[in-house]
Short mmCIF file of C-alpha atoms in Angstrom, two decimals:
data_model
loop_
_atom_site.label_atom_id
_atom_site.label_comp_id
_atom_site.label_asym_id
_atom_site.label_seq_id
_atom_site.Cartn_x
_atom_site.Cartn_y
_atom_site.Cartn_z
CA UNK H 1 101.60 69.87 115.47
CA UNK H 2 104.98 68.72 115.20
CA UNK H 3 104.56 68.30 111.48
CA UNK H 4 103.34 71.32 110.54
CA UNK H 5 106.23 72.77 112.98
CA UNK H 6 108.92 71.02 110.61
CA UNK H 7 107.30 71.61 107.35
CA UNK H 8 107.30 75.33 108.42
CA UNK H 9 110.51 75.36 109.20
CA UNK H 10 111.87 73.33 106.23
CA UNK H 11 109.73 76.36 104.36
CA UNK H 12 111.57 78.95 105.90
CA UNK H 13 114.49 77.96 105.95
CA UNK H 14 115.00 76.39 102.36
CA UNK H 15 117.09 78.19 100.08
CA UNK H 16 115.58 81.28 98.32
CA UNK H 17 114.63 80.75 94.41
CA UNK H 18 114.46 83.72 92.18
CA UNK H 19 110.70 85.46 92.40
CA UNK H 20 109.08 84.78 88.88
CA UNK H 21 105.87 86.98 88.04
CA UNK H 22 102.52 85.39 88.59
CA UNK H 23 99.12 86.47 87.83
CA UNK H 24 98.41 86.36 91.68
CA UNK H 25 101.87 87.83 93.03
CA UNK H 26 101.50 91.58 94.13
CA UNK H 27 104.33 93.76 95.93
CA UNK H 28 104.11 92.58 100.07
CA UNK H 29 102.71 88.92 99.12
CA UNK H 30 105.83 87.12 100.83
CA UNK H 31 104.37 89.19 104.36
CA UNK H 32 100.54 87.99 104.24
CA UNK H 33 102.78 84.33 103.39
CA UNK H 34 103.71 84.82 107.20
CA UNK H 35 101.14 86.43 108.33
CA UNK H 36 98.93 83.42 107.42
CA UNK H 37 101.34 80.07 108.00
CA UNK H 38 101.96 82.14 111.48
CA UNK H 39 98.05 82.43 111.91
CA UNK H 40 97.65 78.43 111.65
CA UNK H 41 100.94 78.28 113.99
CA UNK H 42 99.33 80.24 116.71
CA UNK H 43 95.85 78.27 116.53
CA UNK H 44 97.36 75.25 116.23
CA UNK H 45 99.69 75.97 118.90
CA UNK H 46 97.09 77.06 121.61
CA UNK H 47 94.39 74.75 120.22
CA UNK H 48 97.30 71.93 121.48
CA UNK H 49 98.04 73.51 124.74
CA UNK H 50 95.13 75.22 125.51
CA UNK H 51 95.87 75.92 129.07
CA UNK H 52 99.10 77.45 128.55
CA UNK H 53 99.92 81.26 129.38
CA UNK H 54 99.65 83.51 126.87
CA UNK H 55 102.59 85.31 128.25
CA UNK H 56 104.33 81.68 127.97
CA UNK H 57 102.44 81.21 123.97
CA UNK H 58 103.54 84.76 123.07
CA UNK H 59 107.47 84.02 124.26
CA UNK H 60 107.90 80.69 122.19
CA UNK H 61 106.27 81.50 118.94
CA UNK H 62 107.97 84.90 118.42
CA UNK H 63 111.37 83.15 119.51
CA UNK H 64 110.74 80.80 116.86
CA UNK H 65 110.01 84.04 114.46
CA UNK H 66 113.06 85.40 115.80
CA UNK H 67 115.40 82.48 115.14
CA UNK H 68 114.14 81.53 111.78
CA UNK H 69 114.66 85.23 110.91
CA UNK H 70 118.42 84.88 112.19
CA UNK H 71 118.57 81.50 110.54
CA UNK H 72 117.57 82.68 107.34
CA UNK H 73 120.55 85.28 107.50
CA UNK H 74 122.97 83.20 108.83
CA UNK H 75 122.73 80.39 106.35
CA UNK H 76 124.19 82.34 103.47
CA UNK H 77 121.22 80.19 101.29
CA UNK H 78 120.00 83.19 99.43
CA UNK H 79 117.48 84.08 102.58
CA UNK H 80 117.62 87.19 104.37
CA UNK H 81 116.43 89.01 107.90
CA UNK H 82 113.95 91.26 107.56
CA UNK H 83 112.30 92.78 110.83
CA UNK H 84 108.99 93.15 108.58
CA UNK H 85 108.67 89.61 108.72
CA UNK H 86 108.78 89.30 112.05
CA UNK H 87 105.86 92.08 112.32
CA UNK H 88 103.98 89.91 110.50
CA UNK H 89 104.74 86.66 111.88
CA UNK H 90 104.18 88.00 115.67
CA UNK H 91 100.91 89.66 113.99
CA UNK H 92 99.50 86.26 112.41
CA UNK H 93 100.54 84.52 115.79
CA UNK H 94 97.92 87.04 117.71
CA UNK H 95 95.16 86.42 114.99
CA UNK H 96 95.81 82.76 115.17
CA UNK H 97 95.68 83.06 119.41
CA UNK H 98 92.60 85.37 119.30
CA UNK H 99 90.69 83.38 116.30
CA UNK H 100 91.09 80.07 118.35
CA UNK H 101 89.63 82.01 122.03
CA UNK H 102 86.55 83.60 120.16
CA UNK H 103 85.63 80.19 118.11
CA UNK H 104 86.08 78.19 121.91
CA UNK H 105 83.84 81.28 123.47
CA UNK H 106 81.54 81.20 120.64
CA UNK H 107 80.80 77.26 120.30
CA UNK H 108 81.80 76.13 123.35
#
């Protein structure tokens, strides 16, 4: 957990390179990027603590969101805010929380 927790971090936090064109890039591909590494966040997360609050889960991950967000701004290393992101990281967060309760329901 707390190596996935730096390597995200390092991620989003590194300085921004100029986009080149893929085949797979498409228009909105940098918000299912946080929408998915904030999915495994949020299962990894609760799959650690499991008996934590989700109230509690909820406040620390989008915190996190939050401050990387501000980070990214305040850095000046080519990164910007953008409240989208944070849609989609508190959105992949939820998916992550509600994938990891329906797989413990369902096998467990």
């Amino acid at each position: 957990m707390p190596i996935y927790w730096a390597f995200l971090t390092y991620m989003l936090l590194k300085p921004g390179e100029e986009n080149h064109e893929y085949w797979f890039m498409f228009n909105g591909i940098d918000k299912v990027l946080h929408l998915s590494i904030f999915a495994a966040l949020g299962f990894s997360f609760i799959a650690t603590f499991p008996k934590i609050k989700f109230y509690y889960f909820f406040q620390i991950i989008l915190i996190y969101a939050f401050l990387t967000e501000i980070l990214q701004e305040e850095m000046g290393l080519g990164r910007s805010m953008e409240t989208l992101d944070i849609v989609a990281d508190t959105i992949g967060c939820l998916l992550g929380y509600y994938a990891y309760k329906l797989l413990i329901k369902r096998f467990f």
